[in-house]
Structures are given as C-alpha cells and as structure tokens.
Short mmCIF file of C-alpha atoms in Angstrom, two decimals:
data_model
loop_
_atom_site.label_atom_id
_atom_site.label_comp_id
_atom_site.label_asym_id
_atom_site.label_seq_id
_atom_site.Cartn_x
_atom_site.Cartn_y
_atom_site.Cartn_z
CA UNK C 10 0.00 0.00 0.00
CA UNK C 11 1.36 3.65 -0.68
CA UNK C 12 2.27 5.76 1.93
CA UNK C 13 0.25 8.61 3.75
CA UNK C 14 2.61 10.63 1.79
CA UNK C 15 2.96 9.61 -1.28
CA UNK C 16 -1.16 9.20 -1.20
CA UNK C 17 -1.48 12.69 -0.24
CA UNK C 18 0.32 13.85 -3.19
CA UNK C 19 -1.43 12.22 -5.71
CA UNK C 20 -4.78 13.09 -4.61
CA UNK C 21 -3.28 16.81 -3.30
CA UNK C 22 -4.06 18.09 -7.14
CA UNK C 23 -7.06 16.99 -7.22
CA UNK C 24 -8.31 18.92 -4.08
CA UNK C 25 -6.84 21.68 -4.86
CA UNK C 26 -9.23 21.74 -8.02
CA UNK C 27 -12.02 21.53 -5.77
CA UNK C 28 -11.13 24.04 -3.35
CA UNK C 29 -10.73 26.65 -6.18
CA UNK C 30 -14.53 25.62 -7.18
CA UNK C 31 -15.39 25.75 -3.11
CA UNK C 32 -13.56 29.22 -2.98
CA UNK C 33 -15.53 30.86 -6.08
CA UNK C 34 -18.82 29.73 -4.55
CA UNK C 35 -17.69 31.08 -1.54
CA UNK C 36 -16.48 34.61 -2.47
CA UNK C 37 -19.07 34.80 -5.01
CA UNK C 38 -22.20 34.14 -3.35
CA UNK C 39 -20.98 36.14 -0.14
CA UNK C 40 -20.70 39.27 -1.70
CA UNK C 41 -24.19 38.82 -3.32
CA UNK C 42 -25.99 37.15 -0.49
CA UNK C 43 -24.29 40.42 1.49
CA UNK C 44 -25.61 42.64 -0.96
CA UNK C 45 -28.85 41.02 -0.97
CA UNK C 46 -29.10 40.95 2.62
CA UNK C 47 -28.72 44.60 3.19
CA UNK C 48 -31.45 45.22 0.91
CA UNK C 49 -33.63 42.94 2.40
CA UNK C 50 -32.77 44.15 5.83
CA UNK C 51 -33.65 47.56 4.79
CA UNK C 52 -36.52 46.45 2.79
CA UNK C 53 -37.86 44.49 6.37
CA UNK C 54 -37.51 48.02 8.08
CA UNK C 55 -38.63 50.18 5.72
CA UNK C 56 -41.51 52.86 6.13
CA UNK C 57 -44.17 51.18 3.52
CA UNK C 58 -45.68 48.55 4.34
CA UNK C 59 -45.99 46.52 1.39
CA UNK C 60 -42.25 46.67 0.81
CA UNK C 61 -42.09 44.96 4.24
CA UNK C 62 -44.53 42.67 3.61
CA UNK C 63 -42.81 40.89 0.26
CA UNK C 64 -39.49 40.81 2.21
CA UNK C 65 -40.77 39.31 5.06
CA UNK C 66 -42.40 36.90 2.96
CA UNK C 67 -38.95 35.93 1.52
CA UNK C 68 -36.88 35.73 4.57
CA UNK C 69 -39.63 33.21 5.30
CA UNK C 70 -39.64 31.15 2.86
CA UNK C 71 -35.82 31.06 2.02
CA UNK C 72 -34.84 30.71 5.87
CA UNK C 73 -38.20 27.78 6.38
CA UNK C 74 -37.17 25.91 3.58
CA UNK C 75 -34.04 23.11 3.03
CA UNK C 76 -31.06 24.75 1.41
CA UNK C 77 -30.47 21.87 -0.90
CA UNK C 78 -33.93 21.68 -2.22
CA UNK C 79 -33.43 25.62 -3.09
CA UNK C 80 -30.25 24.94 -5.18
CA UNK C 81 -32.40 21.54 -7.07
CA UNK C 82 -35.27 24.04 -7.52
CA UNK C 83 -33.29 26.80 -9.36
CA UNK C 84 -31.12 24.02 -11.02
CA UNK C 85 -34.08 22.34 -12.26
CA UNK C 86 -36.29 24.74 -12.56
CA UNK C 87 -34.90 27.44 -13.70
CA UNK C 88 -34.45 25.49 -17.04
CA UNK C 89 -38.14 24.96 -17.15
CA UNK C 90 -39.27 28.39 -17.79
CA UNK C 91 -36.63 28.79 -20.71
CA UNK C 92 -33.98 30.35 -18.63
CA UNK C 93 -30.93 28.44 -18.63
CA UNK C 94 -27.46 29.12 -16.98
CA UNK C 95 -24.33 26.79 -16.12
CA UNK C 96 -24.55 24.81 -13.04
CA UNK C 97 -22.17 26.92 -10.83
CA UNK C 98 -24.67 29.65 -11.68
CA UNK C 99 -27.25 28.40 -10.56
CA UNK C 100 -25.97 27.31 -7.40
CA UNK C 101 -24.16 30.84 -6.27
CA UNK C 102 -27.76 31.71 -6.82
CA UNK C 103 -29.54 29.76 -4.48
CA UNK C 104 -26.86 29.91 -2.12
CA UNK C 105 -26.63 33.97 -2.21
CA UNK C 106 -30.83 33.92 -2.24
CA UNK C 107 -30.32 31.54 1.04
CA UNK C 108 -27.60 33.22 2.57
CA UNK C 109 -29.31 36.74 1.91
CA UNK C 110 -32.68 35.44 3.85
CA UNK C 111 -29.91 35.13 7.30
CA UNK C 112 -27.96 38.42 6.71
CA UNK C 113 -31.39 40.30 6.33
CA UNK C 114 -32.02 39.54 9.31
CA UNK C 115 -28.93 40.00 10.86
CA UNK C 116 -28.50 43.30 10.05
CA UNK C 117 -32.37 44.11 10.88
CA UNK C 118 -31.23 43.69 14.22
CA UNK C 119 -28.14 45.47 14.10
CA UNK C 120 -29.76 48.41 12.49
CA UNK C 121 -32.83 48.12 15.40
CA UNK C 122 -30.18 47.76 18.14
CA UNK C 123 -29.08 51.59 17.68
CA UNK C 124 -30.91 53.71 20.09
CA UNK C 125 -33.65 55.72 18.30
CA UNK C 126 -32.41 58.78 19.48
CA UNK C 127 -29.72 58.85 16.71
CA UNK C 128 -31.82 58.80 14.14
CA UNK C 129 -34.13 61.28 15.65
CA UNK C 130 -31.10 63.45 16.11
CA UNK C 131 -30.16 62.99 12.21
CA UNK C 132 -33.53 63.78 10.92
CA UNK C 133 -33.73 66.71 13.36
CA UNK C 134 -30.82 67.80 11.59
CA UNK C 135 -32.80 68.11 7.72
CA UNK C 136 -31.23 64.67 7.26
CA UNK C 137 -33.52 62.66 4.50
CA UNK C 138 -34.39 59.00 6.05
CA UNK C 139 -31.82 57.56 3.24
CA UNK C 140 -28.75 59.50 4.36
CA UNK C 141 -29.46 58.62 8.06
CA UNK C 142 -29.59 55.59 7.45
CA UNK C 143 -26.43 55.79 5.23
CA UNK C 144 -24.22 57.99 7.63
CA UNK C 145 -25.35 57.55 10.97
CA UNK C 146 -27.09 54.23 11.61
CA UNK C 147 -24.86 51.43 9.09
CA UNK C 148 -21.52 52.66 10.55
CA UNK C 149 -22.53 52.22 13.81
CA UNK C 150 -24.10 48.65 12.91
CA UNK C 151 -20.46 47.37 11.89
CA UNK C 152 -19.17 46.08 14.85
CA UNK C 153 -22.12 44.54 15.86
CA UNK C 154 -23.14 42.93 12.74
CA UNK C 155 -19.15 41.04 12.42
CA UNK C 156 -20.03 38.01 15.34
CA UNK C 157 -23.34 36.53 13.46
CA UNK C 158 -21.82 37.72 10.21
CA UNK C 159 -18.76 36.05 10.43
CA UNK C 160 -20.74 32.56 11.87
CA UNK C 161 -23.45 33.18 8.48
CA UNK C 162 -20.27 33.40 5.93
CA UNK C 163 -18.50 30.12 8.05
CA UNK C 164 -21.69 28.23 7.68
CA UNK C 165 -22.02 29.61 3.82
CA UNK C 166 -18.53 27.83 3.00
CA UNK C 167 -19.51 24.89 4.69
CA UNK C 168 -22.70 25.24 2.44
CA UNK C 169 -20.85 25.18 -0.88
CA UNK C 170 -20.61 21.67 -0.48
CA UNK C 171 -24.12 20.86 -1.06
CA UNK C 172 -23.07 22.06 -4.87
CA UNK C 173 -22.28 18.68 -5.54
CA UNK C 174 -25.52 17.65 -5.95
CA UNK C 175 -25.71 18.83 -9.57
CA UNK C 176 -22.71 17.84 -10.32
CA UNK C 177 -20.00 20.85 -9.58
CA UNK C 178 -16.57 19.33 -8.38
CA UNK C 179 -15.79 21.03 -5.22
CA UNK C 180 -13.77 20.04 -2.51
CA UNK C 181 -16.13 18.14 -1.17
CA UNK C 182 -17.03 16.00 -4.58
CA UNK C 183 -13.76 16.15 -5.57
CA UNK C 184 -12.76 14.29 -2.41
CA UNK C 185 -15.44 11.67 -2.74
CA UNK C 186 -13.79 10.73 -6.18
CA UNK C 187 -10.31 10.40 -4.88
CA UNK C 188 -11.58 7.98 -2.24
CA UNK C 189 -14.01 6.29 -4.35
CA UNK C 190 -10.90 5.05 -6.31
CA UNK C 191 -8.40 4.58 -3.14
CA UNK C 192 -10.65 3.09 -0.68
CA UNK C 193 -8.94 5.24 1.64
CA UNK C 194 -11.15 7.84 2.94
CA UNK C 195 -9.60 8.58 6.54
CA UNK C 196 -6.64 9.78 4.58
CA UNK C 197 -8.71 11.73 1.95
CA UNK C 198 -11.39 13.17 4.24
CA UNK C 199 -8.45 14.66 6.40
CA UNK C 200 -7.18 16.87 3.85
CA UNK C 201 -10.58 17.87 3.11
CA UNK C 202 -11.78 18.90 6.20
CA UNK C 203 -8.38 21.01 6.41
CA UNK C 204 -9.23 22.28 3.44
CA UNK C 205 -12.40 24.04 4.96
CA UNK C 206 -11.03 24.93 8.05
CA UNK C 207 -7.98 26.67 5.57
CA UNK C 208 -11.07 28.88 4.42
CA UNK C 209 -13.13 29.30 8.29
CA UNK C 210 -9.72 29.95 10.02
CA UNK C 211 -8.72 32.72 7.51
CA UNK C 212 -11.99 34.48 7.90
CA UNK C 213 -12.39 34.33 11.44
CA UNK C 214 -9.00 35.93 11.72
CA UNK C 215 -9.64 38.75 9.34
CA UNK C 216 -12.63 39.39 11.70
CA UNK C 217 -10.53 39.60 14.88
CA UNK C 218 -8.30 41.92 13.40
CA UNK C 219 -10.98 44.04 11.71
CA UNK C 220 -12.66 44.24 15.22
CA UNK C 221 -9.74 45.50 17.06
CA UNK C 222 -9.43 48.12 14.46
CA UNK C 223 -13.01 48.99 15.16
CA UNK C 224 -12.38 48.66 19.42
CA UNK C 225 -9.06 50.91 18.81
CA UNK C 226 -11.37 54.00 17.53
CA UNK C 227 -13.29 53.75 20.76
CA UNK K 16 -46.57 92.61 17.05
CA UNK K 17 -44.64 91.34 13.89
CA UNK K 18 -45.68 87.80 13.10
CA UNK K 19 -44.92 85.28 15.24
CA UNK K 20 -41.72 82.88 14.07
CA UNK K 21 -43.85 79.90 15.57
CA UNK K 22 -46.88 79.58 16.06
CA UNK K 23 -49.01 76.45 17.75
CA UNK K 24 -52.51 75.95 17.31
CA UNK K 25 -55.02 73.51 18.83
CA UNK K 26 -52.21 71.03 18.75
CA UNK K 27 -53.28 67.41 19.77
CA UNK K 28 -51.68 64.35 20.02
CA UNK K 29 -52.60 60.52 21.59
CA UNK K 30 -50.39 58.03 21.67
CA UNK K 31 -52.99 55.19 21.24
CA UNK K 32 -55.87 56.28 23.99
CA UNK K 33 -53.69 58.26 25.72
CA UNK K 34 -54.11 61.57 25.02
CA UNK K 35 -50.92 63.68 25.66
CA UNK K 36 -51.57 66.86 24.17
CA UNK K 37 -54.67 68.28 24.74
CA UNK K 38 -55.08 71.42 22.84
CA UNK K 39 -52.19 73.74 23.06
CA UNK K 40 -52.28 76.68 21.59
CA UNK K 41 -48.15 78.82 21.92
CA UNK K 42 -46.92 82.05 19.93
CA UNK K 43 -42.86 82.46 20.27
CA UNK K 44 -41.65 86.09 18.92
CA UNK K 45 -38.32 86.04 16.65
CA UNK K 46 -35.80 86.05 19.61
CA UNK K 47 -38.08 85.22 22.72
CA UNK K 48 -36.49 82.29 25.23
CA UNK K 49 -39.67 80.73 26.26
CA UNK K 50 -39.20 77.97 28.73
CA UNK K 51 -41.91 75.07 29.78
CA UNK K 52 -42.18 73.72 33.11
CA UNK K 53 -44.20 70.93 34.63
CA UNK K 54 -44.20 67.43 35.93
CA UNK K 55 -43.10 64.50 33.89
CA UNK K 56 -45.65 63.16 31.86
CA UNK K 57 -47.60 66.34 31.28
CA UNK K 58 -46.69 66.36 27.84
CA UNK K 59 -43.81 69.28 27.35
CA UNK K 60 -41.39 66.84 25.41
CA UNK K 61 -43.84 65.73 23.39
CA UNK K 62 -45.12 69.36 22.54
CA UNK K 63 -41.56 70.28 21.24
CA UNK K 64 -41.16 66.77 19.41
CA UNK K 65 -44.38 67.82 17.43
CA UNK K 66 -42.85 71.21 16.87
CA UNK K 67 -39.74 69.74 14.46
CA UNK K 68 -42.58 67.26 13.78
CA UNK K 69 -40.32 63.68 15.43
CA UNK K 70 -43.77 63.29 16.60
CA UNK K 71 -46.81 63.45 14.04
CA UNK K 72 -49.65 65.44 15.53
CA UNK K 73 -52.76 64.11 15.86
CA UNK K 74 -54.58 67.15 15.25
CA UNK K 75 -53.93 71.06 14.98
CA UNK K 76 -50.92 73.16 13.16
CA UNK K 77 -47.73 74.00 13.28
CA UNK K 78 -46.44 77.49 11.46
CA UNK K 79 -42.52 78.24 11.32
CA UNK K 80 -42.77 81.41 9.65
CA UNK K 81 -45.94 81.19 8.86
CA UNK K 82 -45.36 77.86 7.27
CA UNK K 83 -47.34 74.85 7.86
CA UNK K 84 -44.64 72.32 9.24
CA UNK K 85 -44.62 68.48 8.20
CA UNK K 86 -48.26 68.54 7.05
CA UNK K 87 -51.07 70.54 5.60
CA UNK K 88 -54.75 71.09 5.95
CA UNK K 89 -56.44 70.25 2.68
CA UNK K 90 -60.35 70.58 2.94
CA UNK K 91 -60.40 70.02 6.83
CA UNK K 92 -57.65 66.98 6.32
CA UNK K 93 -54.35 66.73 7.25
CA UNK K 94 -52.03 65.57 4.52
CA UNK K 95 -48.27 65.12 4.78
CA UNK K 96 -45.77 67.29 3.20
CA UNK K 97 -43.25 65.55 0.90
CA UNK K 98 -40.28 64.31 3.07
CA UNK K 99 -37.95 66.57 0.93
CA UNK K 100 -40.17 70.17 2.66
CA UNK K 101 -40.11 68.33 6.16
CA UNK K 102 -36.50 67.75 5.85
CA UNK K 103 -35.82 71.60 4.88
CA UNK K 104 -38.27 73.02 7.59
CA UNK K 105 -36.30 71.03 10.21
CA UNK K 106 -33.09 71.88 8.77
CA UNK K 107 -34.17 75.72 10.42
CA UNK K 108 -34.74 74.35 13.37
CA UNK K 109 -32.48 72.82 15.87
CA UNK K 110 -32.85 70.36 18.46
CA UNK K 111 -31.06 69.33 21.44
CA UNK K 112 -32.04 66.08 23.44
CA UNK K 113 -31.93 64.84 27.02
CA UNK K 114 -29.84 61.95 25.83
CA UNK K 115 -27.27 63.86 23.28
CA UNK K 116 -27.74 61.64 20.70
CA UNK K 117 -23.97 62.70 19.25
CA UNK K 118 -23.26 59.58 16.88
CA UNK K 119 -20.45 58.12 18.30
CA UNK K 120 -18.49 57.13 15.19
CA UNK K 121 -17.46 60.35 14.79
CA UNK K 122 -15.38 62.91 16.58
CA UNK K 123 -16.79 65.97 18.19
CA UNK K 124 -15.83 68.37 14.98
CA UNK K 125 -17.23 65.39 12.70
CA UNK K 126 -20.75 65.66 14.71
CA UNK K 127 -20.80 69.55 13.96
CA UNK K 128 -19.84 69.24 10.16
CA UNK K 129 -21.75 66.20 9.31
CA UNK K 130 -25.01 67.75 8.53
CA UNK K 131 -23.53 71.44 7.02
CA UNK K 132 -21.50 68.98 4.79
CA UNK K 133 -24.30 66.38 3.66
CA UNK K 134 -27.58 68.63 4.08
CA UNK K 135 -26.27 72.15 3.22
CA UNK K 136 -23.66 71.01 0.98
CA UNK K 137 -20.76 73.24 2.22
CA UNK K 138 -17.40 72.09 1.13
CA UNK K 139 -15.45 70.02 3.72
CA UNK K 140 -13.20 73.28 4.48
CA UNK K 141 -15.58 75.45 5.18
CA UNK K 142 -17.57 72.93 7.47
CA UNK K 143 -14.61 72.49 9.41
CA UNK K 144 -14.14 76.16 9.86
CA UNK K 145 -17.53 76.44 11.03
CA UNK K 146 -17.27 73.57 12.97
CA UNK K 147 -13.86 75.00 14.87
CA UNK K 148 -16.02 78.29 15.30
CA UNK K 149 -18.98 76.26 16.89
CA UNK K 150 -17.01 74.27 19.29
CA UNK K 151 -14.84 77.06 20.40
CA UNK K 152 -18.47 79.34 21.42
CA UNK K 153 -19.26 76.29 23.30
CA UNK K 154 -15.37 76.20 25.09
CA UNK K 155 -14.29 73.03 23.18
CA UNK K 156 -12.14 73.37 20.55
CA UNK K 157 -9.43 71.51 21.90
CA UNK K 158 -11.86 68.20 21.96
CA UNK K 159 -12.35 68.50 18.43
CA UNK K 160 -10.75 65.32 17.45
CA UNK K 161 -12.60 63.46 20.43
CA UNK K 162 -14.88 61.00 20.12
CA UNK K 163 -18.07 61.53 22.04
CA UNK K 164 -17.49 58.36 24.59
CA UNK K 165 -14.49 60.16 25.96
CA UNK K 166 -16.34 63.54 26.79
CA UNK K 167 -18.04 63.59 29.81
CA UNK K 168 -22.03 63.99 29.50
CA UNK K 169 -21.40 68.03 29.66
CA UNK K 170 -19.17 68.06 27.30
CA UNK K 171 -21.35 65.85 25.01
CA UNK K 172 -24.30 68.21 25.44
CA UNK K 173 -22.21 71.61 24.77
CA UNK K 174 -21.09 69.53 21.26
CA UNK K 175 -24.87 68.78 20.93
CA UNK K 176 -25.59 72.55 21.20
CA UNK K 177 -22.62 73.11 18.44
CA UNK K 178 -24.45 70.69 16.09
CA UNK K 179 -27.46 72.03 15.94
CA UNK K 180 -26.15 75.32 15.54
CA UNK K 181 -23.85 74.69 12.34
CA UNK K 182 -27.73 74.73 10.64
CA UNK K 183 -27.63 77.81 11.58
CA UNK K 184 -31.17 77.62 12.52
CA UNK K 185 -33.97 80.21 13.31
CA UNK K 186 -35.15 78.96 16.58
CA UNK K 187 -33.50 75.89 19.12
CA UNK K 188 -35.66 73.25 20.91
CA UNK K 189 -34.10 72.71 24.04
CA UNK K 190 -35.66 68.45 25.24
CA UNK K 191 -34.20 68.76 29.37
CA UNK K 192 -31.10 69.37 27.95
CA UNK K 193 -29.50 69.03 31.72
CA UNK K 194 -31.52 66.30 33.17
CA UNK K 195 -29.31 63.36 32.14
CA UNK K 196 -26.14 65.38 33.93
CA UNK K 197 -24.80 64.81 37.01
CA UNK K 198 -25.18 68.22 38.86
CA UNK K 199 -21.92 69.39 38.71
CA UNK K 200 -21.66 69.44 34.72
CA UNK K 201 -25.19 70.86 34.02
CA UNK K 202 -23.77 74.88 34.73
CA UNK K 203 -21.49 74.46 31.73
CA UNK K 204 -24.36 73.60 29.83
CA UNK K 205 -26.70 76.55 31.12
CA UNK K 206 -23.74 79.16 30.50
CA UNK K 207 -23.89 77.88 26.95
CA UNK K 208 -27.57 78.08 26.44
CA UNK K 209 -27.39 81.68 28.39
CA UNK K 210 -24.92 82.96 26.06
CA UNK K 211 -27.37 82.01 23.47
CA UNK K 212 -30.07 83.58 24.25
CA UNK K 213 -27.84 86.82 24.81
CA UNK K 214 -26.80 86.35 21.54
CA UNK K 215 -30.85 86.98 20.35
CA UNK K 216 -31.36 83.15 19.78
CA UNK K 217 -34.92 82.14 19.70
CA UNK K 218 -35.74 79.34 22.20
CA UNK K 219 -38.12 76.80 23.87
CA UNK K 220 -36.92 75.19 26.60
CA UNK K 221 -38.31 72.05 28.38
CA UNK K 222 -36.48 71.92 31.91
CA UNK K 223 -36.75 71.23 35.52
CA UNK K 224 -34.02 73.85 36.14
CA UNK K 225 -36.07 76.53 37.66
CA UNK K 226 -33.07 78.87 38.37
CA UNK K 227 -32.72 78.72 34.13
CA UNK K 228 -36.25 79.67 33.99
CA UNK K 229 -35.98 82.55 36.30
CA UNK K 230 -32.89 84.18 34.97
CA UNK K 231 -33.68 83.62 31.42
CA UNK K 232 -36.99 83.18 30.52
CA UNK K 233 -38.64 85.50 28.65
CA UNK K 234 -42.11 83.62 29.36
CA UNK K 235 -42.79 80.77 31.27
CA UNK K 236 -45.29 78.39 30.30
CA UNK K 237 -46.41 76.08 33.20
CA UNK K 238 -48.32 72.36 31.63
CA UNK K 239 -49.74 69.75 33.20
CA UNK K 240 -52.27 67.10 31.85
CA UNK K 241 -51.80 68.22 28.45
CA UNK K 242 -52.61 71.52 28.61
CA UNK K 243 -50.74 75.20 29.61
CA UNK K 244 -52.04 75.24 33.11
CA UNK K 245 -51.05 79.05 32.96
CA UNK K 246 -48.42 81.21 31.44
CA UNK K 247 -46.53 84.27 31.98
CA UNK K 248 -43.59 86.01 32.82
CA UNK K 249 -40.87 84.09 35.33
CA UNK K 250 -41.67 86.64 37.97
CA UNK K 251 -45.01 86.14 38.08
CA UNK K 252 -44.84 82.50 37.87
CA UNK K 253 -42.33 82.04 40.15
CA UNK K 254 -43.44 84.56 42.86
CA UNK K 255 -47.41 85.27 42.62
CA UNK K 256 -48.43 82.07 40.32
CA UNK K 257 -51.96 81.97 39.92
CA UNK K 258 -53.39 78.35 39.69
CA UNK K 259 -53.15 76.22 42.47
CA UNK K 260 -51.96 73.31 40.11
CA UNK K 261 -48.74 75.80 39.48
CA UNK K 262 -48.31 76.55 43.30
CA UNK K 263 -48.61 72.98 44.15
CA UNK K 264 -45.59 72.22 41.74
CA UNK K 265 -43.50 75.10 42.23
CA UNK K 266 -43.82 74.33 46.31
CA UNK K 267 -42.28 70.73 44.84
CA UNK K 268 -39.47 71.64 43.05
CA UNK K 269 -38.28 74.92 44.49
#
C-alpha cells in the first residue's frame, strides 16, 4: 500500500481543483448574499408597508425551507421556464438567495439595536431618512453585525458543499472521487476537512483583526 | 406685534388612547427664550417633538414662519408634506435632546460638520471652519478630534448645542437638555444656552431647572395634563403664580 505521503500527493491536485470551485462559490455568493441581505434588511424596516410585507415573505420562505432543495429548484427549474445558466450559476444563486434570507435579518437587528435617538437626532438635523440611514445608523451597525456575520459566511462555505448535488466538483465532490478510487477515505477526508477549516480559520482571523481596528477608535 | 416665528394651534396628540396633548395653543416672537415647566408626563417633550414634527400630531398646526410644518390642511384633512419640505423646515430648526444623541463614530468636529457637509452642501473646508467656530463658542475646541465616549455627559451636550447650531437655525428646541447630567456638569451647559439667548437666539426650553427659567426666561409656560395650566412672565410664575396646580408644583421643586 502507498504511503500517507505519497497518497497525499497524488490526490493533493485533485483537491486543490475543488477548493478553487469551493472558494468561487464562496467569495461569489458572499458578496451577493451580502448585498442582498442589506437590501432585504432595509426592505424588512422600511416605512411602507408593502415593501415589508414581500421581504418578510422571503426571509420566510428562504430561511423555512431546506437549502439543498433551493439549489435543485433553481437548477431544475430554472431550465423549465426557458432560462438556462451553467450549473455553478445556478448554485451561487440559491446559495446567495439563502444566505441573503440570514444576513437580512442579521442586520435588521443590528440596524434596530441603535438607540432611536440617533436617528431622531439625524432627521432633526434636515437629514432625509436615506442618508441617516447611510451615515449615521450602518456605521454604527459594523461592529455589531461582524459576530453573526462572520458565523453566516462560516456556515455559507460549509454550504458550498451541497453544490455537488448537480454535479460541480468542489472540494467536497472532488474528495469523494479520490476515495471512491483509493478506498482510503480517513486519509482523503483529512485533507478535506483542512481544506475548509484553511477557508473558516482565515476568515475568522480577518474578523478579529478588523474588530480590534473597530475597538481601537473607541 | 410682527408675526410670530412659531406659532401652535389647537395642537393634539394621543399616543394610542392616551391623550398627551390636549389642545395647546403657543406664539414664540423672533428672539423670545420661552421655557416650559411641569411634571413629567404632562406632555412638554412631546409638545416640542411635534414642533420639528419627530412626533406626528394628531390634530392642529404647526407654522414656522408662517409655514405649515410636516403637514397641511387640505379641505379640513391633514395631509403630509413631501419628506424633501419636512427635511428643509427642520433643517431651520435645531434640536437638542436629554440623551445627546452625538453619533459616536465620529469625533466631536465630525458631529458639527456632518449635517452642514451632507444637508447644506458646504465644502469640507468650510464645514470644518464652522465647525472650529462652533465648538470654540461652546469652550471646546481643543476636543475637536474626540470622540463623544471620551467627553463627559457636559461636554457631550455643549457639542450637541454646536451641532445644531452649524444649521444655523432660526429657533432651538431645548428636550431637558440638563436632566441626564450629574449636577456638577449641568452649569457648563446653562452658560452655553445663556450665552445664546444673549446672543438673540430664539428658544423653547423644556427643563426642571427653575433657576434657568428665572434668569432667562422670557415667558414661562407652566403644563400639566396636556394643557398650559397658565403662562406668563418668570416673575409672576415664580413669585405670585396663579393656579393652584402651578403653586402645588412650584412648592415641589423649588
């Protein structure tokens, strides 16, 4: 039988494919699902109530519903109704809809955890609802927002492994082949799992440091 | 008289069944300091929250200038103004709360120039010169570059004051601007707001510092329940009050 190390190198290519797949899904449906969540947040808060309405309806569904059934739906269904994209598409999709239904609400309750007074102050001030928002409230939601925030974009690349369901070679899948061929999947599931934690550690770290840059302004 | 710069008139408002207001009707003259007295819960913060219009009135009108503020009478119903007038009538007046309210991300100058540089549009240079000007009337220009958790609750009041005064507005809501002070900081914070109104600054006043509302007062308006109990000049209030709702608080507090 080969060695641990000369397994590892083999198979070491291979991962690395899948990690860059795990890494676009990752960076690419965070910044959406970030995006998307802010809108949403500020959709849940906002003064109309119809616009609160329709996002509150989505954060329902999208948090009340299985994750993997919403990447099969827009896989499968998307196609359907004549509207057809590639498979990693499709799945930073669902993921960024999925992952946008959790940030909403995360920063909804950032952005209802500053005391009222500050808006009141801005507004007293001729400032429009909009730039409030913008230059008073969001800063001060920052370092508030980075604890669940940091947790929702851990459990988003842990997420990007339910992409091999239709067929994308992440790390994940890309493991499963290796060991489907070895028979050795101690060996192979140890590099994968330090694969993810590669990807958790880093982010958790940027966090820290980002939030003693925020502590060191007072 | 000329026309009054503010004028109330059968002002209402109930938070749910509670009625707060309860028909108030208040003139203020260009440059008169009037200050309102009276327990807690008889409505005085709420009358000067409907004033910059925080608070939507439930019924009656509110003229800046002969203005209607925040919302108009169309055929016996009120309709709202468009954010965009609201916005402008509040940028003339200022408002300073029992809390501060400073936002804390930025420094003291930052508070000050924030609105002149977003609302007004003045360039960054000349907010900051007004902003120096501001903090130095209120005796801190060297805290410019503070950020508002390091001042002490004075300190963040006097910066409060300088805020609302880079509007440059035409009258200043004062909301118990001392209460949240421990004793020894809320003098700074009169001698600011005396200076003020030496300087010809119109002003309302909500406070339980009757010394303030002695010295300088113009009028004194004296509420309870909802209502101005009764009104007049800090002598007379303070010495020969009239109603024995006004005598029974005064014999409280003084």
């Amino acid at each position: 039988m080969e060695s641990f190390l000369g397994y590892s190198i083999k198979i070491l290519p291979f991962l690395l494919k899948g990690m860059q797949q795990t890494l676009i899904l990752t960076a690419a449906s965070a910044t959406f699902g970030t995006l998307l969540g802010l809108l949403l947040a500020l959709a849940r808060i906002a003064p109309a109530r119809f616009v609160r309405t329709v996002a509150g309806g989505y954060v329902t569904i999208f948090r009340g519903t299985p994750l993997m059934l919403q990447i099969l739906f827009i896989w499968g269904a998307l196609p359907e109704i004549g509207i057809v994209l590639p498979d990693t598409a499709c799945v930073i999709i669902a993921l960024s809809m999925n992952a946008g239904a959790y940030i909403a609400e995360i920063i909804r309750a950032a952005i209802q955890s500053i005391d009222r007074g500050q808006m009141e102050a801005a507004r007293s001030l001729g400032m429009s609802y909009g730039l409030a928002m913008r230059r008073v409230i969001l800063p001060q939601t920052f370092r508030r927002l980075l604890p669940p925030m940091v947790n929702e974009l851990a459990a988003l690349t842990k997420d990007t492994s339910l992409a091999m369901v239709v067929g994308i070679v992440e790390l994940l899948k890309a493991s499963q082949q290796q060991q489907s061929q070895s028979f050795r999947p101690a060996e192979t599931y140890v590099w994968t799992a330090l694969g993810y934690l590669l990807v958790t550690i880093t982010l958790m770290s940027l966090a820290n440091r980002f939030e003693k840059k925020l502590e060191a302004r007072g | 008289m000329a026309q009054p710069i503010l004028q109330v008139q059968g002002l209402h408002k109930s938070f749910g069944k509670l009625e707060v207001l309860a028909g108030i009707n208040l003139e203020v003259q260009q440059g008169e300091v009037v200050v309102v007295i009276g327990p807690s819960g008889s409505g005085k913060s709420t009358l000067l929250r409907c004033i910059n219009f925080l608070e939507v009135p439930t019924q009656g009108r509110i003229l800046f200038k002969g203005e209607e503020v925040g919302q108009k009478d169309v055929g016996g119903k009120l309709v709202s103004l468009p954010e965009r007038v609201l916005d402008q009538q509040r940028t003339r007046m200022g408002m300073v709360f029992q809390r501060f309210n400073l936002f804390p991300h930025m420094t003291a100058l930052e508070n000050v120039m924030e609105a002149p540089v977003q609302v007004r549009g003045l360039a960054r240079g000349e907010a900051e010169a007004l902003g120096m000007k501001l903090l130095t009337r209120v005796g801190l220009a060297e805290k410019a570059r503070t950020y508002p958790p390091f001042l002490s609750g004075g300190q963040q009041q006097r910066v409060a004051i300088a805020r609302a005064l880079a509007m440059e507005p035409d009258v200043m809501l004062f909301d118990e601007p001392t209460s949240a002070l421990d004793p020894e900081l809320v003098g700074e914070v009169l001698q600011v707001m005396k200076d003020l109104a030496k300087s010809g600054m119109t002003m309302i006043v909500v406070t339980h510092e009757m010394g303030f509302a002695r010295e300088v007062g113009h009028r004194v308006l004296f509420m309870d329940g909802g209502v101005v109990v009764e009104e007049g000049k800090p002598e007379q209030i303070f010495t020969a009050p009239q109603h024995p709702r006004t005598r029974e608080f005064l014999s409280k507090v003084l």
